[in-house]
CSV table of C-alpha atoms in Angstrom, one decimal:
chain,number,residue,atom,x,y,z
A,9,MET,CA,-4.5,-32.1,18.9
A,10,LYS,CA,-1.5,-29.8,18.4
A,11,ALA,CA,-0.5,-27.8,21.5
A,12,GLU,CA,-0.6,-24.1,21.3
A,13,LYS,CA,2.5,-22.0,21.7
A,14,VAL,CA,2.8,-18.5,23.0
A,15,LEU,CA,4.6,-16.1,20.7
A,16,PRO,CA,7.3,-13.9,22.2
A,17,ASN,CA,6.4,-10.3,22.9
A,18,LYS,CA,8.6,-7.3,22.0
A,19,VAL,CA,8.1,-4.0,23.9
A,20,ILE,CA,8.9,-1.0,21.8
A,21,ASP,CA,10.2,2.0,23.6
A,22,GLY,CA,9.1,5.2,22.0
A,23,THR,CA,6.4,6.5,19.6
A,24,VAL,CA,6.0,4.5,16.4
A,25,THR,CA,6.3,6.8,13.3
A,26,HIS,CA,6.6,4.3,10.4
A,27,ILE,CA,6.1,0.6,9.8
A,28,ALA,CA,7.8,-0.9,6.7
A,29,PHE,CA,7.2,-4.4,5.6
A,30,ASN,CA,8.9,-6.3,2.8
A,31,ARG,CA,6.7,-9.4,2.5
A,32,LEU,CA,8.3,-11.1,-0.5
A,33,ARG,CA,12.0,-10.7,0.4
A,34,ASN,CA,14.1,-13.9,0.3
A,35,PRO,CA,14.9,-15.8,2.4
A,36,SER,CA,12.4,-14.4,4.9
A,37,PRO,CA,10.2,-11.3,4.9
A,38,LEU,CA,11.3,-8.3,7.0
A,39,LEU,CA,9.3,-6.0,9.3
A,40,GLY,CA,10.8,-2.6,10.2
A,41,VAL,CA,9.3,-0.5,13.0
A,42,PHE,CA,10.6,3.1,13.3
A,43,THR,CA,10.2,4.9,16.6
A,44,ARG,CA,11.0,8.4,17.9
A,45,ARG,CA,12.2,8.9,21.5
A,46,VAL,CA,12.2,12.2,23.3
A,47,GLU,CA,14.5,12.4,26.4
A,48,GLY,CA,14.6,15.9,27.8
A,49,GLU,CA,15.9,18.1,25.0
A,50,ASN,CA,17.1,15.3,22.9
A,51,ILE,CA,15.3,13.5,20.1
A,52,SER,CA,16.5,10.3,18.6
A,53,TYR,CA,15.2,7.8,16.0
A,54,HIS,CA,15.4,4.1,16.2
A,55,VAL,CA,14.4,1.0,14.1
A,56,ASP,CA,13.6,-2.6,15.0
A,57,VAL,CA,13.9,-4.9,12.1
A,58,THR,CA,12.3,-8.3,12.5
A,59,PRO,CA,12.8,-11.2,10.1
A,60,ILE,CA,9.6,-13.1,10.0
A,61,ASP,CA,10.5,-16.8,9.7
A,62,VAL,CA,7.4,-18.9,10.0
A,63,SER,CA,8.3,-22.6,10.6
A,64,ARG,CA,5.5,-25.1,10.1
A,65,SER,CA,7.3,-27.5,12.4
A,66,GLU,CA,7.6,-25.0,15.3
A,67,ASP,CA,4.9,-22.5,14.6
A,68,VAL,CA,7.0,-19.6,16.0
A,69,LEU,CA,8.1,-16.3,14.8
A,70,SER,CA,11.7,-15.4,15.2
A,71,PHE,CA,12.3,-11.9,16.5
A,72,SER,CA,15.7,-10.1,16.2
A,73,GLY,CA,15.5,-8.6,19.7
A,74,LYS,CA,17.7,-5.8,18.6
A,75,THR,CA,17.1,-2.1,18.3
A,76,TRP,CA,19.3,0.1,16.1
A,77,THR,CA,19.7,3.9,16.7
A,78,LEU,CA,19.8,5.9,13.5
A,79,PRO,CA,22.3,8.8,13.3
A,80,GLY,CA,21.0,12.4,13.6
A,81,ASN,CA,17.6,13.7,14.7
A,82,LEU,CA,15.9,15.0,11.6
A,83,PRO,CA,12.3,13.9,11.3
A,84,ILE,CA,11.8,10.8,9.1
A,85,VAL,CA,9.1,11.3,6.4
A,86,ARG,CA,9.4,8.1,4.5
A,87,ALA,CA,10.9,4.7,5.4
A,88,ALA,CA,11.2,1.3,3.8
A,89,VAL,CA,13.0,-2.0,4.0
A,90,GLY,CA,14.9,-2.7,0.7
A,91,ALA,CA,15.4,-5.8,-1.2
A,92,SER,CA,18.9,-6.2,0.2
A,93,GLY,CA,17.7,-5.9,3.8
A,94,ARG,CA,19.0,-2.3,4.2
A,95,VAL,CA,16.8,0.4,5.6
A,96,ILE,CA,16.1,3.4,3.3
A,97,ALA,CA,14.8,6.6,4.9
A,98,SER,CA,14.0,10.1,3.7
A,99,ARG,CA,14.3,12.9,6.2
A,100,ARG,CA,12.8,16.4,6.4
A,101,TYR,CA,15.3,19.3,5.9
A,102,ASP,CA,18.0,16.8,4.7
A,103,THR,CA,20.3,17.8,1.8
A,104,SER,CA,20.0,14.3,0.2
A,105,LEU,CA,17.0,12.6,-1.2
A,106,PHE,CA,17.4,9.5,1.0
A,107,ARG,CA,19.9,7.6,3.2
A,108,MET,CA,20.5,3.9,3.2
A,109,TYR,CA,21.5,2.2,6.5
A,110,THR,CA,23.1,-1.3,6.8
A,111,LEU,CA,22.1,-2.9,10.1
A,112,LEU,CA,25.2,-4.8,11.2
A,113,GLU,CA,25.3,-7.5,13.8
A,114,CYS,CA,26.1,-6.3,17.3
A,115,ASP,CA,26.4,-8.1,20.7
A,116,SER,CA,24.8,-5.3,22.8
A,117,ASP,CA,21.6,-6.1,24.7
A,118,HIS,CA,20.5,-2.5,24.2
A,119,SER,CA,20.4,-0.2,21.3
A,120,CYS,CA,23.1,-0.6,18.6
A,121,ALA,CA,24.5,2.4,16.9
A,122,VAL,CA,24.3,2.6,13.1
A,123,ALA,CA,26.9,4.3,11.0
A,124,ASN,CA,26.1,7.4,9.0
A,125,GLY,CA,24.9,5.3,6.2
A,126,LEU,CA,25.0,5.7,2.5
A,127,VAL,CA,24.2,9.3,1.5
A,128,GLY,CA,21.8,9.5,-1.4
A,129,PRO,CA,21.9,12.0,-4.3
A,130,PRO,CA,21.3,15.7,-3.5
A,131,THR,CA,17.8,17.1,-3.4
A,132,SER,CA,18.5,19.1,-6.6
A,133,GLU,CA,18.3,15.8,-8.6
A,134,ALA,CA,14.6,15.5,-8.1
A,135,LEU,CA,11.5,17.7,-8.2
A,136,SER,CA,10.3,19.6,-5.1
A,137,ASP,CA,7.7,17.1,-3.8
A,138,HIS,CA,9.2,13.7,-3.0
A,139,LEU,CA,6.7,10.8,-3.2
A,140,LEU,CA,8.4,7.4,-3.2
A,141,ALA,CA,11.8,5.8,-2.7
A,142,VAL,CA,12.2,2.1,-3.1
A,143,GLU,CA,15.4,0.0,-3.2
A,144,LEU,CA,15.3,-2.5,-6.0
A,145,TYR,CA,17.2,-5.7,-6.8
A,146,SER,CA,20.9,-5.3,-7.8
A,147,PRO,CA,23.3,-8.2,-8.6
A,148,ASP,CA,26.1,-6.1,-7.0
A,149,ALA,CA,25.5,-5.2,-3.4
A,150,ALA,CA,28.0,-2.3,-3.7
A,151,SER,CA,25.9,-0.7,-6.5
A,152,PRO,CA,22.4,-0.4,-5.2
A,153,SER,CA,19.6,1.0,-7.3
A,154,VAL,CA,16.7,3.1,-5.9
A,155,PHE,CA,13.5,4.0,-7.7
A,156,PHE,CA,12.5,7.6,-6.9
A,157,VAL,CA,9.3,9.4,-7.7
A,158,SER,CA,8.8,13.2,-7.3
A,159,LYS,CA,6.6,15.9,-8.7
A,160,ASP,CA,6.1,19.6,-9.1
A,161,GLU,CA,2.5,20.9,-8.9
A,162,HIS,CA,1.4,24.1,-10.6
A,163,ASP,CA,-1.9,25.8,-11.1
A,164,GLU,CA,-2.7,24.1,-14.4
A,165,HIS,CA,-0.3,21.1,-14.7
A,166,ILE,CA,1.8,18.6,-12.8
A,167,HIS,CA,5.3,17.6,-13.7
A,168,VAL,CA,6.1,14.0,-12.7
A,169,SER,CA,9.6,12.4,-12.5
A,170,MET,CA,10.1,8.7,-12.3
A,171,ALA,CA,13.9,8.1,-12.1
A,172,MET,CA,16.4,5.4,-11.2
A,173,PHE,CA,19.4,6.3,-9.1
A,174,THR,CA,22.3,3.8,-9.3
A,175,LEU,CA,25.5,4.1,-7.3
A,176,VAL,CA,28.5,3.6,-9.6
A,177,ASP,CA,32.1,4.1,-8.3
A,178,GLY,CA,30.8,6.2,-5.4
A,179,GLU,CA,28.6,8.5,-7.6
A,180,TRP,CA,24.9,8.4,-8.1
A,181,VAL,CA,23.9,8.0,-11.7
A,182,LYS,CA,20.4,9.2,-12.6
A,183,ASP,CA,18.3,7.6,-15.3
A,184,GLU,CA,14.9,9.3,-16.1
A,185,LEU,CA,12.6,6.4,-16.8
A,186,TRP,CA,9.4,8.3,-17.7
A,187,PRO,CA,10.4,11.4,-19.7
A,188,ARG,CA,6.9,12.9,-20.2
A,189,PRO,CA,5.7,16.4,-20.7
A,190,PRO,CA,3.7,18.1,-17.9
A,191,LEU,CA,0.3,16.7,-17.2
A,192,TYR,CA,-2.4,19.3,-17.6
A,193,TYR,CA,-5.3,18.5,-15.3
A,194,HIS,CA,-7.7,21.5,-15.4
A,195,ARG,CA,-8.6,24.6,-17.4
A,196,ASP,CA,-10.4,27.8,-16.7
A,197,SER,CA,-14.0,28.0,-17.9
A,198,TYR,CA,-16.6,30.8,-17.6
A,199,SER,CA,-19.4,30.3,-15.0
A,200,PRO,CA,-22.6,32.2,-15.8
A,201,MET,CA,-23.8,31.7,-12.2
A,202,LEU,CA,-20.6,33.3,-10.7
A,203,GLY,CA,-19.9,35.7,-13.5
A,204,HIS,CA,-16.2,34.8,-13.8
A,205,ASP,CA,-13.8,32.1,-14.7
A,206,VAL,CA,-13.5,29.0,-12.4
A,207,PRO,CA,-11.1,26.0,-12.7
A,208,GLU,CA,-12.7,23.0,-14.2
A,209,ASN,CA,-11.3,19.6,-13.6
A,210,ASP,CA,-10.2,17.8,-16.7
A,211,GLY,CA,-8.3,14.7,-15.8
A,212,ALA,CA,-7.4,15.3,-12.1
A,213,HIS,CA,-9.4,12.2,-11.3
A,214,GLN,CA,-6.7,10.1,-13.0
A,215,LEU,CA,-3.9,11.5,-10.8
A,216,HIS,CA,-5.0,9.8,-7.6
A,217,TRP,CA,-1.7,7.8,-7.5
A,218,LEU,CA,0.3,11.0,-7.0
A,219,THR,CA,-1.6,11.6,-3.7
A,220,SER,CA,-1.2,8.1,-2.4
A,221,PRO,CA,1.6,6.3,-4.4
A,222,ILE,CA,1.0,2.6,-3.8
A,223,VAL,CA,3.2,0.1,-5.6
A,224,ALA,CA,3.3,-3.7,-5.5
A,225,ALA,CA,6.6,-5.5,-5.5
A,226,SER,CA,7.6,-9.1,-6.5
A,227,ALA,CA,10.2,-11.3,-4.8
A,228,ASN,CA,13.3,-9.3,-4.0
A,229,SER,CA,11.7,-6.3,-5.8
A,230,THR,CA,12.7,-7.5,-9.3
A,231,THR,CA,9.3,-6.2,-10.5
A,232,LEU,CA,7.2,-3.2,-9.4
A,233,ALA,CA,3.6,-2.6,-10.7
A,234,TRP,CA,1.1,0.2,-10.1
A,235,THR,CA,-1.8,2.0,-11.7
A,236,PHE,CA,-1.5,5.5,-13.1
A,237,LEU,CA,-3.4,7.5,-15.7
A,238,SER,CA,-5.8,4.6,-16.2
A,239,ARG,CA,-2.9,2.3,-17.1
A,240,ILE,CA,-0.7,-0.3,-15.4
A,241,LEU,CA,3.0,0.7,-15.2
A,242,THR,CA,5.5,-2.1,-14.7
A,243,LEU,CA,9.2,-1.8,-13.8
A,244,ASP,CA,11.0,-5.1,-14.6
A,245,TYR,CA,14.5,-6.2,-14.1
A,246,VAL,CA,15.8,-7.7,-17.4
A,247,GLY,CA,19.6,-7.4,-16.8
A,248,GLU,CA,21.9,-6.6,-19.7
A,249,ALA,CA,19.0,-6.7,-22.2
A,250,SER,CA,17.9,-3.3,-20.9
A,251,GLY,CA,21.1,-1.5,-22.0
A,252,LYS,CA,21.1,0.3,-18.6
A,253,ILE,CA,23.4,0.0,-15.6
A,254,HIS,CA,20.5,-0.8,-13.3
A,255,GLY,CA,19.0,-3.5,-15.6
A,256,TYR,CA,15.4,-2.3,-15.4
A,257,VAL,CA,12.9,-1.3,-18.0
A,258,LEU,CA,9.6,0.7,-17.5
A,259,GLU,CA,6.6,-0.4,-19.5
A,260,GLU,CA,3.3,1.3,-19.8
A,261,SER,CA,0.2,-0.6,-20.7
A,262,LYS,CA,-2.6,0.7,-23.0
A,263,PRO,CA,-5.6,2.4,-21.3
A,264,LEU,CA,-7.6,-0.2,-19.4
A,265,ASP,CA,-10.9,-0.7,-21.2
A,266,GLY,CA,-13.9,-1.1,-19.1
A,267,PHE,CA,-12.5,0.5,-16.0
A,268,SER,CA,-13.3,4.0,-14.9
A,269,PRO,CA,-10.8,6.2,-13.0
A,270,ALA,CA,-12.8,5.5,-9.9
A,271,ASP,CA,-12.2,1.8,-10.3
A,272,LEU,CA,-8.5,2.4,-10.4
A,273,ARG,CA,-8.3,4.4,-7.2
A,274,VAL,CA,-6.1,1.8,-5.5
A,275,LYS,CA,-5.7,1.6,-1.7
A,276,GLY,CA,-3.7,-1.7,-1.6
A,277,ALA,CA,-1.8,-3.8,-4.2
A,278,ASN,CA,0.0,-7.2,-4.4
A,279,LEU,CA,2.3,-9.0,-6.8
A,280,ASN,CA,3.0,-12.7,-6.8
A,281,PRO,CA,6.7,-13.7,-6.4
A,282,ASN,CA,7.5,-13.9,-10.1
A,283,GLY,CA,5.6,-10.7,-11.0
A,284,THR,CA,3.0,-12.3,-13.3
A,285,VAL,CA,-0.2,-11.8,-11.2
A,286,PHE,CA,-1.1,-8.2,-10.1
A,287,SER,CA,-4.0,-7.7,-7.8
A,288,PHE,CA,-5.3,-4.6,-6.1
A,289,VAL,CA,-8.3,-3.4,-4.0
A,290,ASN,CA,-9.9,-0.1,-4.9
A,291,ASP,CA,-11.9,2.5,-2.9
A,292,ASN,CA,-15.1,0.5,-3.7
A,293,ASN,CA,-13.5,-2.5,-2.0
A,294,ASP,CA,-13.5,-4.5,-5.2
A,295,ILE,CA,-10.7,-7.0,-5.8
A,296,ILE,CA,-9.3,-6.8,-9.3
A,297,THR,CA,-6.5,-9.0,-10.7
A,298,PHE,CA,-4.5,-8.9,-13.9
A,299,SER,CA,-2.1,-11.5,-15.2
A,300,ARG,CA,0.6,-11.8,-17.8
A,301,THR,CA,2.9,-14.5,-19.1
A,302,ALA,CA,6.6,-13.9,-18.5
A,303,VAL,CA,9.0,-14.3,-21.4
A,304,ARG,CA,12.6,-15.5,-21.2
A,305,LEU,CA,15.0,-12.8,-22.2
A,306,LYS,CA,18.0,-15.0,-22.4
A,307,PRO,CA,17.9,-18.4,-24.3
A,308,LYS,CA,18.5,-21.4,-22.1
A,309,GLU,CA,21.7,-23.3,-22.8
A,310,ASP,CA,19.8,-26.6,-23.2
A,311,ARG,CA,17.1,-25.3,-25.5
A,312,SER,CA,15.9,-27.8,-28.0
A,313,TRP,CA,15.8,-27.1,-31.7
A,314,VAL,CA,12.0,-27.0,-31.6
A,315,GLU,CA,12.1,-24.3,-28.9
A,316,SER,CA,14.8,-22.4,-30.7
A,317,PHE,CA,12.8,-22.4,-34.0
A,318,PHE,CA,9.7,-21.0,-32.4
A,319,LEU,CA,11.7,-18.3,-30.6
A,320,TYR,CA,12.4,-16.3,-33.7
A,321,PRO,CA,10.3,-13.2,-34.3
A,322,ASN,CA,8.5,-14.2,-37.6
A,323,GLU,CA,7.6,-17.7,-36.4
A,324,ILE,CA,6.6,-16.6,-32.9
A,325,GLY,CA,4.1,-14.1,-34.4
A,326,PHE,CA,2.4,-16.9,-36.3
A,327,PHE,CA,2.4,-19.8,-33.8
A,328,TYR,CA,2.3,-18.0,-30.5
A,329,ASP,CA,1.0,-14.9,-28.7
A,330,ALA,CA,2.1,-11.8,-30.7
A,331,ALA,CA,3.0,-10.0,-27.5
A,332,ALA,CA,6.1,-12.2,-27.1
A,333,GLU,CA,7.9,-10.9,-30.1
A,334,ALA,CA,11.6,-10.2,-30.7
A,335,GLN,CA,11.8,-7.2,-28.5
A,336,GLY,CA,12.3,-9.6,-25.6
A,337,HIS,CA,15.0,-11.5,-27.6
A,338,ALA,CA,18.4,-11.7,-26.0
A,339,ASN,CA,20.0,-10.5,-29.3
A,340,ALA,CA,17.8,-7.4,-29.7
A,341,PRO,CA,19.9,-4.3,-30.3
A,342,ALA,CA,20.4,-2.0,-27.3
A,343,LYS,CA,18.5,0.8,-28.9
A,344,THR,CA,15.3,-1.4,-29.0
A,345,LYS,CA,13.5,-1.4,-25.7
A,346,PRO,CA,13.0,-5.0,-24.6
A,347,LYS,CA,9.7,-6.3,-23.4
A,348,SER,CA,10.0,-8.4,-20.2
A,349,SER,CA,6.6,-10.1,-20.6
A,350,SER,CA,3.3,-10.2,-22.4
A,351,PRO,CA,0.7,-7.4,-21.8
A,352,TRP,CA,-1.5,-7.4,-18.7
A,353,LYS,CA,-4.9,-8.9,-19.2
A,354,VAL,CA,-7.9,-8.9,-16.8
A,355,GLN,CA,-8.0,-12.1,-14.8
A,356,THR,CA,-10.8,-11.7,-12.2
A,357,ASN,CA,-13.0,-9.0,-10.9
A,358,TYR,CA,-14.6,-9.6,-7.5
A,359,LEU,CA,-17.2,-6.8,-7.0
A,360,ASN,CA,-17.9,-6.1,-3.4
A,361,SER,CA,-21.5,-5.1,-4.1
A,362,LEU,CA,-22.3,-8.6,-5.4
A,363,ASP,CA,-21.3,-10.5,-2.2
A,364,GLY,CA,-23.9,-10.5,0.5
A,365,ALA,CA,-21.4,-11.4,3.3
A,366,THR,CA,-19.1,-8.4,2.5
A,367,ASN,CA,-21.3,-5.9,0.8
A,368,GLY,CA,-20.5,-2.4,2.1
A,369,LYS,CA,-17.7,-3.7,4.3
A,370,ALA,CA,-14.2,-2.4,3.9
A,371,VAL,CA,-11.1,-4.5,3.1
A,372,VAL,CA,-8.8,-4.5,6.1
A,373,ALA,CA,-6.0,-6.5,4.4
A,374,PHE,CA,-5.5,-8.9,1.5
A,375,HIS,CA,-2.6,-11.1,0.4
A,376,GLN,CA,-1.7,-13.3,-2.5
A,377,LEU,CA,-0.7,-16.8,-1.7
A,378,GLU,CA,0.3,-19.8,-3.8
A,379,GLY,CA,-1.8,-22.9,-3.4
A,380,SER,CA,1.2,-25.0,-2.4
A,381,ARG,CA,1.5,-22.9,0.8
A,382,LEU,CA,-2.1,-23.5,1.8
A,383,ALA,CA,-2.4,-26.6,3.9
A,384,THR,CA,-5.8,-27.7,2.5
A,385,ASN,CA,-6.9,-30.5,0.3
A,386,PHE,CA,-9.1,-28.5,-2.0
A,387,MET,CA,-6.5,-25.9,-3.1
A,388,HIS,CA,-4.6,-26.5,-6.3
A,389,PRO,CA,-0.9,-26.2,-5.6
A,390,ASP,CA,-0.2,-24.5,-8.9
A,391,GLU,CA,-2.9,-21.9,-8.5
A,392,THR,CA,-2.7,-18.4,-7.0
A,393,TYR,CA,-5.3,-17.4,-4.3
A,394,ILE,CA,-6.1,-14.2,-2.6
A,395,LEU,CA,-6.9,-14.0,1.1
A,396,VAL,CA,-9.1,-11.0,2.0
A,397,LEU,CA,-10.1,-9.9,5.5
A,398,TYR,CA,-13.1,-7.5,5.9
A,399,THR,CA,-14.1,-5.2,8.7
A,400,ASN,CA,-16.9,-7.6,9.8
A,401,ASN,CA,-14.2,-10.3,10.4
A,402,VAL,CA,-15.1,-12.3,7.3
A,403,LEU,CA,-12.1,-14.0,5.8
A,404,GLN,CA,-12.5,-15.0,2.1
A,405,ILE,CA,-10.2,-17.1,-0.1
A,406,LEU,CA,-10.6,-16.0,-3.8
A,407,GLU,CA,-9.2,-18.0,-6.6
A,408,VAL,CA,-7.4,-16.5,-9.5
A,409,THR,CA,-8.9,-18.4,-12.4
A,410,GLN,CA,-6.6,-20.1,-14.9
A,411,ARG,CA,-6.3,-18.2,-18.1
A,412,ASP,CA,-6.0,-19.6,-21.6
A,413,LYS,CA,-2.6,-18.7,-23.0
A,414,GLY,CA,-3.6,-18.7,-26.7
A,415,SER,CA,-1.7,-20.8,-29.2
A,416,HIS,CA,0.1,-23.8,-27.8
A,417,ILE,CA,2.3,-25.2,-30.5
A,418,GLN,CA,5.4,-25.4,-28.3
A,419,ALA,CA,3.5,-27.0,-25.4
A,420,TYR,CA,1.9,-29.5,-27.7
A,421,ILE,CA,5.2,-30.6,-29.3
A,422,ARG,CA,7.0,-30.7,-26.0
A,423,ASN,CA,4.3,-32.6,-24.1
A,424,ARG,CA,3.0,-34.9,-26.8
A,425,TRP,CA,5.9,-35.5,-29.1
A,426,PRO,CA,5.2,-39.3,-29.2
A,427,MET,CA,1.7,-38.7,-30.5
A,428,PHE,CA,3.1,-36.2,-32.9
A,429,VAL,CA,5.6,-38.7,-34.3
A,430,ALA,CA,3.0,-41.4,-34.6
A,431,MET,CA,0.6,-39.2,-36.4
A,432,LEU,CA,3.3,-38.1,-38.8
A,433,ALA,CA,4.3,-41.7,-39.5
A,434,VAL,CA,0.6,-42.6,-40.3
A,435,VAL,CA,0.4,-39.7,-42.7
A,436,VAL,CA,3.7,-40.7,-44.4
A,437,VAL,CA,2.5,-44.3,-44.8
A,438,PHE,CA,-0.8,-43.2,-46.2
A,439,ALA,CA,0.9,-40.9,-48.7
A,440,ALA,CA,3.3,-43.6,-49.8
A,441,ASN,CA,0.4,-46.1,-50.3
A,442,GLU,CA,-1.7,-43.6,-52.3
A,443,MET,CA,1.2,-42.6,-54.5
A,444,THR,CA,1.5,-46.2,-55.6
A,445,GLY,CA,-2.3,-46.5,-56.2
A,446,GLU,CA,-4.9,-44.9,-58.4
A,447,PHE,CA,-4.3,-41.2,-57.2
A,448,THR,CA,-1.7,-39.0,-58.8
A,449,PRO,CA,1.2,-38.0,-56.6
A,450,TYR,CA,0.0,-34.4,-56.3
A,451,THR,CA,-3.5,-35.5,-55.2
A,452,SER,CA,-2.0,-37.9,-52.6
A,453,LEU,CA,0.3,-35.2,-51.2
A,454,LEU,CA,-2.6,-32.7,-51.0
A,455,THR,CA,-4.8,-35.3,-49.2
A,456,ALA,CA,-2.1,-36.2,-46.8
A,457,GLY,CA,-1.3,-32.6,-46.0
A,458,LEU,CA,-4.9,-31.8,-45.5
A,459,SER,CA,-5.4,-34.7,-43.2
A,460,PHE,CA,-2.3,-33.8,-41.2
A,461,TRP,CA,-3.6,-30.2,-40.8
A,462,VAL,CA,-7.0,-31.3,-39.6
A,463,LEU,CA,-5.6,-33.6,-37.0
A,464,LEU,CA,-3.2,-31.0,-35.8
A,465,SER,CA,-5.9,-28.4,-35.6
A,466,LEU,CA,-8.2,-30.6,-33.5
A,467,LEU,CA,-5.4,-31.4,-31.0
A,468,LEU,CA,-4.4,-27.7,-30.7
A,469,ASN,CA,-7.9,-26.7,-29.8
A,470,GLU,CA,-7.4,-28.2,-26.3
A,471,PRO,CA,-6.5,-25.2,-24.0
A,472,SER,CA,-3.3,-25.0,-22.0
A,473,TYR,CA,-3.0,-22.8,-18.9
A,474,ASP,CA,-0.5,-20.8,-17.0
């Protein structure tokens, strides 16, 4: 029996104000704990950043053991740990939208001082109500990119801004990703009972995300996903194909059929490392997952002629999923918005009301995990699973079911090319034999072609999965 080990404790001095966790950051997740200390007439803010390195051989968590003191004493209203490991914080009464701090190594056993940090764009660059600030992946550490969401709320409408700020040569460049007109959410209607006009909600139920903006991030934040206006919005890093400095494109799905706005009131969301499985838990404690198939935006150097043939837009629309068309092609013009993947499709829907063990119980936490990371014999290593913890201490492991990808001409030729060649040889021999026999050449070719088509169709009916 394996001996138990006691994990080290860390005593935090001060009042915890924010906890930020980047669970899919490479090489190890980061946990940031922000605290406020009051000493006499002085107020200071501090942060403890802990890399969570779980070693199966040692079964220990490695703690940094360091506390960094942030400059200034303005109250922190939002805090996060970015993809680069830097801390991003927004402060009340500040003249900038956010500040980014790099936590450098120091030898002090006590609190380490942090420099003033990187000052973000001025508050005039966003709307009055600041909702979200997330640092995203950037190939150049000197040019970080931050996704920022803000809004202005009025009596009859809400104006929403979703923008990307990228630091270029010391200046923040703004790119408005979601240029939409104001969202009108109620109108005045006459009430016979009250004898005067009253506001009548007309779409406010779809704006829940603006009250509690929850986004899911993939590994190193190369993809963000969230639900808004009964749709799934996805922010993907596609590099030069985007035509933007930051390399991201924002895609908006079609309205999700079969889901009411109440079903999409999300209180927690997850993305798998490559951003192809999106799962969330709603206010009804249902677990809903969507999936998509990622599409390469740049052709591989070693692509075979078969793969190159089926990459072109006309052929791919005939042989493959129509969602993976030429807009994701590396040679698409800059004015064409590239698609980073196929559309989101419903994968699984675990209704809380149908499970006797968890019916009526709230979800405490849930987490996506690849089967290869689960040390069990009955888990498929290539599958994605969801671990869910409920308030009654029930821990469930939910399987994200494999989904049929549609047409599979590439997978068939790539995986079964020996059978393909043998079948083609048989048809050629048959055609040559018939052409020397009683049938006319045209009848022989027609028969051979029909036989080939029937054999190919039967083989392609076998499903392939993600």
